[in-house]
PDB file of C-alpha atoms in Angstrom:
ATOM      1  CA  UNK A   1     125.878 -11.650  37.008  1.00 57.00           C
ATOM      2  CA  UNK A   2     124.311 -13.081  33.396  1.00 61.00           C
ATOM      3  CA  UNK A   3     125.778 -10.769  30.514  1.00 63.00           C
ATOM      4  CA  UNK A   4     122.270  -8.772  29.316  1.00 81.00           C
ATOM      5  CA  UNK A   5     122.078  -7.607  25.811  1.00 83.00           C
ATOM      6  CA  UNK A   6     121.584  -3.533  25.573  1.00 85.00           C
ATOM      7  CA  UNK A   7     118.322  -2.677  24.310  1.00 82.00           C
ATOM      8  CA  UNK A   8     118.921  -0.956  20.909  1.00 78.00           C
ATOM      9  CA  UNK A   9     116.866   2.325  22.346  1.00 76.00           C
ATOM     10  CA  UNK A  10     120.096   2.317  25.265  1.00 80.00           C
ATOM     11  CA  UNK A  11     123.212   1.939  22.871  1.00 78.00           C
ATOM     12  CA  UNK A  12     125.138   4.915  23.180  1.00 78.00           C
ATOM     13  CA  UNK A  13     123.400   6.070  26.804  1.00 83.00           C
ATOM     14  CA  UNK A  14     125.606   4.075  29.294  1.00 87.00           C
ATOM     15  CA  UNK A  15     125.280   7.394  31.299  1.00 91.00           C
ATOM     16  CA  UNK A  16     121.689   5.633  32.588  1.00 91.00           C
ATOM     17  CA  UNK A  17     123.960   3.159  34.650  1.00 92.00           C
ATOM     18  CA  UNK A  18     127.208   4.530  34.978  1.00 94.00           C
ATOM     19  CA  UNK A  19     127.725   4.126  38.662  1.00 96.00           C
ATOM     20  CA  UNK A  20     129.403   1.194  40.179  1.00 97.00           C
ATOM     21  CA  UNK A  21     126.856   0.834  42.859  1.00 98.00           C
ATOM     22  CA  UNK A  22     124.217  -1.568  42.079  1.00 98.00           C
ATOM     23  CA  UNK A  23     120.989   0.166  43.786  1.00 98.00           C
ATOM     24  CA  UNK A  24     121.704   3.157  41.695  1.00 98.00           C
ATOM     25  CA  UNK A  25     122.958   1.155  38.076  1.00 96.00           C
ATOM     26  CA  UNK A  26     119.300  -0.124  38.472  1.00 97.00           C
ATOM     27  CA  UNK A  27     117.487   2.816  38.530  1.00 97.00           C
ATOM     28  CA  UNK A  28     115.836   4.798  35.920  1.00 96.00           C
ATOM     29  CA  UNK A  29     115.169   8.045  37.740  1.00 96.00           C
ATOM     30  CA  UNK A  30     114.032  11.961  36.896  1.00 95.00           C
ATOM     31  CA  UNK A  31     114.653  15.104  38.492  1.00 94.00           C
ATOM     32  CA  UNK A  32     112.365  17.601  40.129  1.00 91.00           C
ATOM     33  CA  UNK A  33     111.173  18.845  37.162  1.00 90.00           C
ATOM     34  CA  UNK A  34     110.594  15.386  35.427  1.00 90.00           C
ATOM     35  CA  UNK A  35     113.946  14.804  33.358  1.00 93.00           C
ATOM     36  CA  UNK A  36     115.371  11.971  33.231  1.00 94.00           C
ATOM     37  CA  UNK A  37     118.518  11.238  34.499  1.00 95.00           C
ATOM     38  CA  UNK A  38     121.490  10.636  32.016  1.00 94.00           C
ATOM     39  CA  UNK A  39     124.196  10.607  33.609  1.00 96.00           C
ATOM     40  CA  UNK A  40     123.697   8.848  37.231  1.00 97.00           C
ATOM     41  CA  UNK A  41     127.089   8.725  38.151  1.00 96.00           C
ATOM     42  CA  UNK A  42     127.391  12.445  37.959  1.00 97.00           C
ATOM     43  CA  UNK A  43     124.437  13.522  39.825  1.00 97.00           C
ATOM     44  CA  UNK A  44     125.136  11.292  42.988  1.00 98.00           C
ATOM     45  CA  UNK A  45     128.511  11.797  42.950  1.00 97.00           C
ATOM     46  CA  UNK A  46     128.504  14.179  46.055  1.00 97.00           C
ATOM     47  CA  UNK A  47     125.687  11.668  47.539  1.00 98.00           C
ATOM     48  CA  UNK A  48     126.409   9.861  50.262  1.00 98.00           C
ATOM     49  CA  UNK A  49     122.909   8.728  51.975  1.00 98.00           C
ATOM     50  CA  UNK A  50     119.375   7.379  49.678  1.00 99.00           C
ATOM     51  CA  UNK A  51     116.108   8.118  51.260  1.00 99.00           C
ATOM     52  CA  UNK A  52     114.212   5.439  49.326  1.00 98.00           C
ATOM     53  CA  UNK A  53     110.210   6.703  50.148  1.00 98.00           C
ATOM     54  CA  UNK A  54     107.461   4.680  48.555  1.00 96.00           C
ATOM     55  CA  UNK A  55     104.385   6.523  49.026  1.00 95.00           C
ATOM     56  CA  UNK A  56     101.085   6.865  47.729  1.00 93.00           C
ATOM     57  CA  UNK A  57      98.641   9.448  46.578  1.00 92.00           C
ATOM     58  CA  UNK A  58      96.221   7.648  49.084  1.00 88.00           C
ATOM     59  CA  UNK A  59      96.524   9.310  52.119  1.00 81.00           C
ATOM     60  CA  UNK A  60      98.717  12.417  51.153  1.00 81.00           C
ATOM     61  CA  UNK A  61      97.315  14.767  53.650  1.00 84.00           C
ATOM     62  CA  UNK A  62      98.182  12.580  56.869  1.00 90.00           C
ATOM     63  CA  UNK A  63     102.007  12.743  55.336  1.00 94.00           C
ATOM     64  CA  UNK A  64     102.784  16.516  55.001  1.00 94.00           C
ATOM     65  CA  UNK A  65     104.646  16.728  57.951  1.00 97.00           C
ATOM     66  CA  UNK A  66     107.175  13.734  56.777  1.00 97.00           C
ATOM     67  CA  UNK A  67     107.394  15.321  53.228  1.00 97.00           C
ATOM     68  CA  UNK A  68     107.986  18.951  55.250  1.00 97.00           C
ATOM     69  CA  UNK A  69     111.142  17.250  57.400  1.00 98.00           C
ATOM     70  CA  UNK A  70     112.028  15.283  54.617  1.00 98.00           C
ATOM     71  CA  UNK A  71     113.041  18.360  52.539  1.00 98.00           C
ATOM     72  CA  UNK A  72     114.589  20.073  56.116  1.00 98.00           C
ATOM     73  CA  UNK A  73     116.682  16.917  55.817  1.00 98.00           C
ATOM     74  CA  UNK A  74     118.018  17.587  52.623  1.00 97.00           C
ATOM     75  CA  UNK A  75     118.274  21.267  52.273  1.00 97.00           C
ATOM     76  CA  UNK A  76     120.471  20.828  55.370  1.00 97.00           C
ATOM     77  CA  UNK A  77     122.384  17.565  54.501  1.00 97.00           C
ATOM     78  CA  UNK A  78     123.680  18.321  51.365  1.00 96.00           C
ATOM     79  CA  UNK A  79     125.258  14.447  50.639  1.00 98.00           C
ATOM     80  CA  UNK A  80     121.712  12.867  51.227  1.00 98.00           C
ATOM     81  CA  UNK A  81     118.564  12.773  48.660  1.00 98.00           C
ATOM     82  CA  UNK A  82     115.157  11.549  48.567  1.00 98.00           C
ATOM     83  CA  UNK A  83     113.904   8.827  45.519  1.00 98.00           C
ATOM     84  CA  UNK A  84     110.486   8.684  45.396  1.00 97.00           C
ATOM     85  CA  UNK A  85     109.164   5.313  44.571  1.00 96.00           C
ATOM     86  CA  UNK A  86     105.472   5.719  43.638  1.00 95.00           C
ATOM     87  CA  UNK A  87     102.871   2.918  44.193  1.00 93.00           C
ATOM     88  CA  UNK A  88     100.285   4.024  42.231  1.00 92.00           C
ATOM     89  CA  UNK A  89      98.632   2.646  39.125  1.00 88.00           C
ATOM     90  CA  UNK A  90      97.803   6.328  37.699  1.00 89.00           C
ATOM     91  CA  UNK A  91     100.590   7.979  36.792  1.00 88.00           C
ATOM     92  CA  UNK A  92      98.787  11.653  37.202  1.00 90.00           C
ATOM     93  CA  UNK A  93      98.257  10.471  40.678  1.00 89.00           C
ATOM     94  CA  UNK A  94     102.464   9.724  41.132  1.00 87.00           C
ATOM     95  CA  UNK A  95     102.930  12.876  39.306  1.00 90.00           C
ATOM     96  CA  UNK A  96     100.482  14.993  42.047  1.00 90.00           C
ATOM     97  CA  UNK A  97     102.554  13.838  44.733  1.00 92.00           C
ATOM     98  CA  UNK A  98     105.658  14.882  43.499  1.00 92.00           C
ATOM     99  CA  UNK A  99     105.082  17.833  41.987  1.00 89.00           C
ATOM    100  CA  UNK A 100     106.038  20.747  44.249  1.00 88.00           C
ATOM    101  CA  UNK A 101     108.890  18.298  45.870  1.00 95.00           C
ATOM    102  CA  UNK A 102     112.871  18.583  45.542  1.00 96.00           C
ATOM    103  CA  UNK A 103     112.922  14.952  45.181  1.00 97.00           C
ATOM    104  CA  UNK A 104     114.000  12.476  42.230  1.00 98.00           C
ATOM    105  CA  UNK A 105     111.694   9.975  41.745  1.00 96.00           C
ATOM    106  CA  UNK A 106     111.383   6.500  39.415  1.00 96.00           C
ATOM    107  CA  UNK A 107     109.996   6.493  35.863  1.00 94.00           C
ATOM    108  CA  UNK A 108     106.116   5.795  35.944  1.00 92.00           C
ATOM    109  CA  UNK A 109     106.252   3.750  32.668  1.00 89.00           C
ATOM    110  CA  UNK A 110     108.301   0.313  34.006  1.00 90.00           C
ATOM    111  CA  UNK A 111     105.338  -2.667  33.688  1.00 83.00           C
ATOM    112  CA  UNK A 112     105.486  -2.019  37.312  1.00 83.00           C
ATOM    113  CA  UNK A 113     103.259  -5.190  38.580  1.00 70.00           C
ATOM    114  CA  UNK A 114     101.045  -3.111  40.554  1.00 67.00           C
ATOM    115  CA  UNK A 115      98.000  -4.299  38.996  1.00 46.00           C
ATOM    116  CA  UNK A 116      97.074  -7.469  41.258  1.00 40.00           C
ATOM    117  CA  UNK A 117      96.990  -4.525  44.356  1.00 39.00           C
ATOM    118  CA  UNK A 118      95.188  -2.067  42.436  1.00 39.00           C
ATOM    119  CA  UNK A 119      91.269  -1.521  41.933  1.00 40.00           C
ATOM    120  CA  UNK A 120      91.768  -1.875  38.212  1.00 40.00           C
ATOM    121  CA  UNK A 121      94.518  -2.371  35.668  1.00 39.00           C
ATOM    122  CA  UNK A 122      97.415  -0.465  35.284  1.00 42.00           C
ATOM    123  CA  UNK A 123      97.649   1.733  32.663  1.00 45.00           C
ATOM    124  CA  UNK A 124     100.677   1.092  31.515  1.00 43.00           C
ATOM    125  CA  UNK A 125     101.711  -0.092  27.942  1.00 43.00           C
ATOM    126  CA  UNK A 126     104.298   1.355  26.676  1.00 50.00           C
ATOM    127  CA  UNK A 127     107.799  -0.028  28.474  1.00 60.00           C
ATOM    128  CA  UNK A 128     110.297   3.429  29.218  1.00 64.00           C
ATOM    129  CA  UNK A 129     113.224   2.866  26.486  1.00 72.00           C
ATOM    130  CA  UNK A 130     111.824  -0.970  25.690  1.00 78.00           C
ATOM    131  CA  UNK A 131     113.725  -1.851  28.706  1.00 89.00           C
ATOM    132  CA  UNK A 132     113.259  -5.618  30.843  1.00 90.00           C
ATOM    133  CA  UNK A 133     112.362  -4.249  34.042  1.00 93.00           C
ATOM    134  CA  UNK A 134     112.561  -6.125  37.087  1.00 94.00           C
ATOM    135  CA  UNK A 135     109.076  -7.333  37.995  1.00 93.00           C
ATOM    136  CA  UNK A 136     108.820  -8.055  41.989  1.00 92.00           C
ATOM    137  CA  UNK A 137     107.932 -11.038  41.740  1.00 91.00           C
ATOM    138  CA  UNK A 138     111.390 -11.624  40.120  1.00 94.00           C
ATOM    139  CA  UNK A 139     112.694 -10.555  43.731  1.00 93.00           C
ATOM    140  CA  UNK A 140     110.299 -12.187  45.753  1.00 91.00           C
ATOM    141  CA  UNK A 141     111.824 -15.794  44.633  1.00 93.00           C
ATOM    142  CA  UNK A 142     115.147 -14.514  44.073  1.00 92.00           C
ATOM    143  CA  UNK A 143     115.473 -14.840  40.238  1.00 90.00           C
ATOM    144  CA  UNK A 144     116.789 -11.569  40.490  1.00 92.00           C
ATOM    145  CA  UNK A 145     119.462 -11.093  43.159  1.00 94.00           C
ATOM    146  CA  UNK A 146     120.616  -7.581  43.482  1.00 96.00           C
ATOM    147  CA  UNK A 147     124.485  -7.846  44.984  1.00 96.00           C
ATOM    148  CA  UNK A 148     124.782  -5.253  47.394  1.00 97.00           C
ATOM    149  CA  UNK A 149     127.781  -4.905  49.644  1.00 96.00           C
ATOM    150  CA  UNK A 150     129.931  -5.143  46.051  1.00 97.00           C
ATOM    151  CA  UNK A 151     130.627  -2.546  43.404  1.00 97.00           C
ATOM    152  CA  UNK A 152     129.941  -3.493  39.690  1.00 96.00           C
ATOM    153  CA  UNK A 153     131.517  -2.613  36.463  1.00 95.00           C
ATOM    154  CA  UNK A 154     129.787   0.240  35.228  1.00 94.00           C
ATOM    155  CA  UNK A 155     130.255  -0.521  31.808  1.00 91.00           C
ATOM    156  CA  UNK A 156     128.311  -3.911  31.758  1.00 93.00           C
ATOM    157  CA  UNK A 157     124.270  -3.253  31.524  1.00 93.00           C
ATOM    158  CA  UNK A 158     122.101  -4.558  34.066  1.00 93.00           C
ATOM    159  CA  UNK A 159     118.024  -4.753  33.627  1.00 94.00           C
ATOM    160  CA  UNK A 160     116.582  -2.061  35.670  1.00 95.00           C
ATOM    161  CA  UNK A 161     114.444  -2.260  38.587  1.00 96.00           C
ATOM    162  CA  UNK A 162     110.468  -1.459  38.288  1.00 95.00           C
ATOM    163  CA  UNK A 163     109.243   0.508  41.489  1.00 96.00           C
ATOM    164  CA  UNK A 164     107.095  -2.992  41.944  1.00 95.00           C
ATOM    165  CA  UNK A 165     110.413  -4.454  42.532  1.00 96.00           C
ATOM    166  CA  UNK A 166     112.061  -1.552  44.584  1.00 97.00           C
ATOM    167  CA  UNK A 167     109.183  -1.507  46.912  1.00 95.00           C
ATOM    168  CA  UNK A 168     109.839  -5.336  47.523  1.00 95.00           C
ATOM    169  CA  UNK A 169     113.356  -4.354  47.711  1.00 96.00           C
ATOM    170  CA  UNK A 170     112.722  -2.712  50.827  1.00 96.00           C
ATOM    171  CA  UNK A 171     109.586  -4.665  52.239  1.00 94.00           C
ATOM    172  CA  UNK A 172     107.413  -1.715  51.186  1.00 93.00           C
ATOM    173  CA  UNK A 173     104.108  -3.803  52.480  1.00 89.00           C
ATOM    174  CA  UNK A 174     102.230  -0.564  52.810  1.00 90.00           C
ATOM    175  CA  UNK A 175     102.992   3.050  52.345  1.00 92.00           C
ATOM    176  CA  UNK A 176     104.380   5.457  53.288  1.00 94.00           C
ATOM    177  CA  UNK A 177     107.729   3.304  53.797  1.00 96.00           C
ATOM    178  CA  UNK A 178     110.741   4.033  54.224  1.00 97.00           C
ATOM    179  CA  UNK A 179     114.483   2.554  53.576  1.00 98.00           C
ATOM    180  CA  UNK A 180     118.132   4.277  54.286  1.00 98.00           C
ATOM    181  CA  UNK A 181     120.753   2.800  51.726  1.00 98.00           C
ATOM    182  CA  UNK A 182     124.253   4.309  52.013  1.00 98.00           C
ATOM    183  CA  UNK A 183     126.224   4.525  49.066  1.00 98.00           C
ATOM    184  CA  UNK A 184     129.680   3.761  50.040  1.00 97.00           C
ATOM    185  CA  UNK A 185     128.829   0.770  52.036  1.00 97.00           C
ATOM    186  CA  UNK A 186     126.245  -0.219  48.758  1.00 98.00           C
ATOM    187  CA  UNK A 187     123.749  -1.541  50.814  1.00 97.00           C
ATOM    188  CA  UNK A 188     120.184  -0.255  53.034  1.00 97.00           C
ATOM    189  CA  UNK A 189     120.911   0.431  56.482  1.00 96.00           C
ATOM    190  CA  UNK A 190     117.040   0.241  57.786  1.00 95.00           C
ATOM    191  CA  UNK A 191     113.683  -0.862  56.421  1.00 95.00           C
ATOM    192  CA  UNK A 192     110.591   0.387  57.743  1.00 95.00           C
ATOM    193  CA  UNK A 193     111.757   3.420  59.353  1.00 95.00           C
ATOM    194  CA  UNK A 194     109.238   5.831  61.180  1.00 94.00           C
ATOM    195  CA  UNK A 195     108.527   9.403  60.585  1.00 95.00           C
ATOM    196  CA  UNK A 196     109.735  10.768  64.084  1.00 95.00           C
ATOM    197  CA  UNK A 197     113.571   9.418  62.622  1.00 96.00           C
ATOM    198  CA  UNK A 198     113.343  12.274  60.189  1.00 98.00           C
ATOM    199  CA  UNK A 199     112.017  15.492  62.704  1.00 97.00           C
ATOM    200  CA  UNK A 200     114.342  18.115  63.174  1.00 97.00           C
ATOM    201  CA  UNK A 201     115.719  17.540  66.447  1.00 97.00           C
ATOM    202  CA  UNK A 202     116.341  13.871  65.748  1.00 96.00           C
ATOM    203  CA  UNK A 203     118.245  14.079  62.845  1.00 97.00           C
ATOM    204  CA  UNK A 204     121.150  15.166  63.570  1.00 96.00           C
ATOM    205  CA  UNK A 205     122.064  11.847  65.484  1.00 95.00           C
ATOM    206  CA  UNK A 206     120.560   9.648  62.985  1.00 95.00           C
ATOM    207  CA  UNK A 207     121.948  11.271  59.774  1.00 96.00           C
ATOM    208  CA  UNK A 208     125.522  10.696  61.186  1.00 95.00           C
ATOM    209  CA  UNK A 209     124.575   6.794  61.770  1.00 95.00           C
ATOM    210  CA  UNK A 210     123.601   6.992  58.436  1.00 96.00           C
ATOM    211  CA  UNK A 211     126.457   8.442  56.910  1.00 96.00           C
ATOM    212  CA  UNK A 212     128.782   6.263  58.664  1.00 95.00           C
ATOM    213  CA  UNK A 213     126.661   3.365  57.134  1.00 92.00           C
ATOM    214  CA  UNK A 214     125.887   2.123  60.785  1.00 80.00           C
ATOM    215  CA  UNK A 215     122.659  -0.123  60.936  1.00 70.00           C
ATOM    216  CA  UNK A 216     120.128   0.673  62.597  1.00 58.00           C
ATOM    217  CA  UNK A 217     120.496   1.048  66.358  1.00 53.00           C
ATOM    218  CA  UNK A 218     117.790  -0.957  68.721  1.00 50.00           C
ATOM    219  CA  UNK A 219     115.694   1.258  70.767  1.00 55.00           C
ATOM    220  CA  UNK A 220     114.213  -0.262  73.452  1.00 60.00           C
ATOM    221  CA  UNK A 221     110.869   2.626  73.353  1.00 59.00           C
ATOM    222  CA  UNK A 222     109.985   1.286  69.987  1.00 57.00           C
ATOM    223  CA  UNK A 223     110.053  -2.182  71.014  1.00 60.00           C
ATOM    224  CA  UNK A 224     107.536  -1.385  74.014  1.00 66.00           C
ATOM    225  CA  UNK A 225     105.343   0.736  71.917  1.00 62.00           C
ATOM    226  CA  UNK A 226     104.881  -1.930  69.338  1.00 62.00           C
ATOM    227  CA  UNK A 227     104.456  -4.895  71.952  1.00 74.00           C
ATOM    228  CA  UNK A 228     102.540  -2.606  74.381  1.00 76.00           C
ATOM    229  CA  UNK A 229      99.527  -4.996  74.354  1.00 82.00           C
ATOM    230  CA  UNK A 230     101.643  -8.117  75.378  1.00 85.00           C
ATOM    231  CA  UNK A 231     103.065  -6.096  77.786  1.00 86.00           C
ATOM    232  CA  UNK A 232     100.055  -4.641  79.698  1.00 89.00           C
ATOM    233  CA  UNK A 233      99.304  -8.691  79.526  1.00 87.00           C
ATOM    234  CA  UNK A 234     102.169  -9.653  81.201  1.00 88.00           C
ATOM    235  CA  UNK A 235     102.046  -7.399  83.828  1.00 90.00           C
ATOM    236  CA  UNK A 236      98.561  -7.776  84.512  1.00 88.00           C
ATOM    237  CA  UNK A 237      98.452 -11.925  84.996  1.00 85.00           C
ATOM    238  CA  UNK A 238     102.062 -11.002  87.106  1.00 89.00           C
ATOM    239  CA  UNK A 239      99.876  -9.063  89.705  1.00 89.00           C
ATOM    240  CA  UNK A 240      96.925 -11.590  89.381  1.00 83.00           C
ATOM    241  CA  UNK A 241      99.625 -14.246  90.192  1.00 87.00           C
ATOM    242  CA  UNK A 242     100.725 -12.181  92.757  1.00 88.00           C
ATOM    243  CA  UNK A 243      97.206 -11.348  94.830  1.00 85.00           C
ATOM    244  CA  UNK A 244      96.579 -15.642  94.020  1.00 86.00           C
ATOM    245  CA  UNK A 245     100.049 -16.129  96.167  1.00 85.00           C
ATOM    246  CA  UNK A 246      99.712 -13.363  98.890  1.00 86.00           C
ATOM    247  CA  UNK A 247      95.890 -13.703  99.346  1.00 83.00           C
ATOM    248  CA  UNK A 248      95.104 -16.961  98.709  1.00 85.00           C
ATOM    249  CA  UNK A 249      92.905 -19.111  96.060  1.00 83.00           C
ATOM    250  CA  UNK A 250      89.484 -17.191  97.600  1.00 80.00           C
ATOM    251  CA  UNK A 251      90.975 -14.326  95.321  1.00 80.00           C
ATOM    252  CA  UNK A 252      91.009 -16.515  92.273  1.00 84.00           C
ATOM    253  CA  UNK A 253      88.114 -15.114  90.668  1.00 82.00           C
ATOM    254  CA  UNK A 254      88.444 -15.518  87.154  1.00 82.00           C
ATOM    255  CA  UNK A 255      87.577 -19.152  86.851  1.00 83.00           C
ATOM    256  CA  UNK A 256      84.304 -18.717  88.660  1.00 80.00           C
ATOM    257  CA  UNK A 257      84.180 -15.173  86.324  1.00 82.00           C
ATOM    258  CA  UNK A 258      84.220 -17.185  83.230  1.00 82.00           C
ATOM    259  CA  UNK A 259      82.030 -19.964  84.673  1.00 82.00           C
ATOM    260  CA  UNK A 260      78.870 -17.590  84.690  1.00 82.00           C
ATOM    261  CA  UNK A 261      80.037 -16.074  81.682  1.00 82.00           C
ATOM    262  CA  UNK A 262      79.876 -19.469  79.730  1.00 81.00           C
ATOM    263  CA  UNK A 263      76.333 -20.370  81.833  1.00 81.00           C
ATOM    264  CA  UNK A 264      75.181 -16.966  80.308  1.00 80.00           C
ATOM    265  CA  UNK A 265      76.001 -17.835  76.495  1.00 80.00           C
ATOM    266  CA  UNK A 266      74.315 -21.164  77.146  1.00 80.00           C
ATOM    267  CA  UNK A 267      71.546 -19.615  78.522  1.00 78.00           C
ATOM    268  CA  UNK A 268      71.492 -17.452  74.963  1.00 79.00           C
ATOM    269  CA  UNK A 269      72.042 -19.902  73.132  1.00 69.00           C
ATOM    270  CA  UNK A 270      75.416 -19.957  72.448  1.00 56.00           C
ATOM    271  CA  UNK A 271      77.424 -22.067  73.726  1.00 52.00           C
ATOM    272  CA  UNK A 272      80.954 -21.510  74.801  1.00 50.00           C
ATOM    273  CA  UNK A 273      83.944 -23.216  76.445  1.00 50.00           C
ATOM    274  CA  UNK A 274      84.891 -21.225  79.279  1.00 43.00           C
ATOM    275  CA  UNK A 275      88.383 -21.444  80.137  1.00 46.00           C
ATOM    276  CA  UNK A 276      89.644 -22.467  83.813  1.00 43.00           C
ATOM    277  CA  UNK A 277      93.176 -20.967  83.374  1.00 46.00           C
ATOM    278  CA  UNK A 278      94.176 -17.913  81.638  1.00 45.00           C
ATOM    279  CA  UNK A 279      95.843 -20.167  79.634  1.00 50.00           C
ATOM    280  CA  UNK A 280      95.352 -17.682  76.562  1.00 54.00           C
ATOM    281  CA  UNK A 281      97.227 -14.551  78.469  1.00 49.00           C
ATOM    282  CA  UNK A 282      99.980 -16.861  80.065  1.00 49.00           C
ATOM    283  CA  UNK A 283     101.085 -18.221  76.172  1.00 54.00           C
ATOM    284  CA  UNK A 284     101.130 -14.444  75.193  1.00 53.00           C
ATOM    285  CA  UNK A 285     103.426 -13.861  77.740  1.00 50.00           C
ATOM    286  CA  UNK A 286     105.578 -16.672  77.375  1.00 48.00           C
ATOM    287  CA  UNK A 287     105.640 -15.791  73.571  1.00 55.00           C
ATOM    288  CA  UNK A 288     107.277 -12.622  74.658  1.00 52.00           C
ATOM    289  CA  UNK A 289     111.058 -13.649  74.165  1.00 45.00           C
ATOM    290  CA  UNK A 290     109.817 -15.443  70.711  1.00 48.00           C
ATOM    291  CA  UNK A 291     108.416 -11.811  69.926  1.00 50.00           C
ATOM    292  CA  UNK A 292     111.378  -9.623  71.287  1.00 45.00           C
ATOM    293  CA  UNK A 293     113.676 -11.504  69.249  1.00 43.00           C
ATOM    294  CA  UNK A 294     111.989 -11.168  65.773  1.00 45.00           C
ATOM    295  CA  UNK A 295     111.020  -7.995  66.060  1.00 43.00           C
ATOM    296  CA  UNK A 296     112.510  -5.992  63.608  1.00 42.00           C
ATOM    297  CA  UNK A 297     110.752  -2.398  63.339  1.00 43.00           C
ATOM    298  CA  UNK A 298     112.919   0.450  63.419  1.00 47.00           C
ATOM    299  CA  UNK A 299     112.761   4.112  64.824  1.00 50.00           C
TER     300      UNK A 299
END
């Protein structure tokens, strides 16, 4: 890791990345009540489990259940906490979201590049403590690496991460999103991870993968919720297939389907290359392995 020089407005607060974890070192975080943080390594010392939320003021109403079960989550888990990572370019808008929650959440004033996603410019000027944020764009092409899996001397400084950067950290490509990191293992656990993981009854289970800073387990539900489509596909050109072999080709309608279906664009003027085969639906279902194995959304 390059040696950074301490900005002159840090000399003296080391307490801003104390901890030897190097998720935590890199943030510059504030308390419920909008304090910052001065002394990370005491505040998450009982902490076991990071609920890293980026979220939006966009949309807030379609999200009060998550925040509600997010806070049953903590008031009930004592070594896990929620860091709220907003995405907005208004920072009375990140403030709105936050304000009635027990959460910490990132300083507002980090350069964050927002402003290529936003519907006008960011409004921000004025750099928290003259820091060199990372911008995430820095992470997309990996001139920053974060090294988690290790622990790092808490003495050395490190430039901090914008919440641009944290929400590339954890593939935040919309919001609300989600990421697990667990602190003794120093790295995330699961990306992505959908509200129904954080209701009441489910928690219990998940919270203790968590903790033990086991990844994410495969569900097979989620996989045939998201891939639904392909599989009604499947199925339905299997039973096609099927009525072809048992009944013969007088039951091979579609051809002769999409014949008069291409004779009818041609007739409006439009004409159209009528397939033969349902060539189309028997690739989607071949892709299906391709798809099974890259699929990556968790529960």
């Amino acid at each position: 890791m390059p040696v950074v020089e301490v900005p002159a407005d840090l000399i003296g607060s080391s307490g801003l990345y104390n901890s030897t974890d190097p998720l935590l070192r890199r943030l510059r975080l504030e308390d419920q009540q909008g304090s910052p943080i001065t002394d990370v390594a005491k505040t998450f010392k009982d902490v076991e489990v990071l609920i890293i939320y980026a979220g939006s003021a966009e949309g807030a109403n379609n999200v009060v259940e998550l925040h509600k079960n997010l806070n049953h989550l903590i008031k009930h888990q004592k070594s896990a906490a929620v860091i709220y990572c907003s995405t907005d370019v208004d920072a009375k808008l990140a403030l709105a979201v936050t304000a009635s929650q027990p959460w910490y959440r990132m300083t507002f004033f980090d350069d964050s590049d927002f402003a290529p996603l936003a519907q006008g410019a960011a409004e921000v000027t004025d750099v928290s403590r003259g820091e060199d944020f990372v911008h995430a764009g820095e992470i997309e092409v990996e001139a920053e690496v974060v090294p988690f899996g290790t622990t790092e001397d808490p003495q050395d400084y490190v430039r901090p991460l914008s919440r641009a950067a944290v929400g590339m950290t954890i593939r935040a490509y919309a919001t609300p999103s989600i990421a697990i990191y667990n602190i003794p293992k120093h790295r995330f656990l699961a990306y992505n991870v959908r509200d129904r993981a954080f209701l009441p009854e489910r928690v219990p289970k998940n919270y203790y993968e968590w903790k033990q800073g086991a990844p994410e387990s495969f569900k097979i539900w989620d996989l045939v919720h998201h891939m639904r489509y392909q599989i009604i596909a499947l199925v339905l050109f299997a039973l096609y297939q099927l009525l072809i072999f048992v009944g013969g080709e007088e039951y091979n309608f579609i051809p002769g389907l999409m014949d008069q279906l291409s004779w009818r664009m041609r007739q409006l003027g439009a004409p159209i290359e009528a397939p033969t085969q349902l060539s189309d639906l028997a690739s989607k279902a071949a892709d299906l392995a391709a798809e099974v194995t890259g699929h990556v959304e968790l529960a």
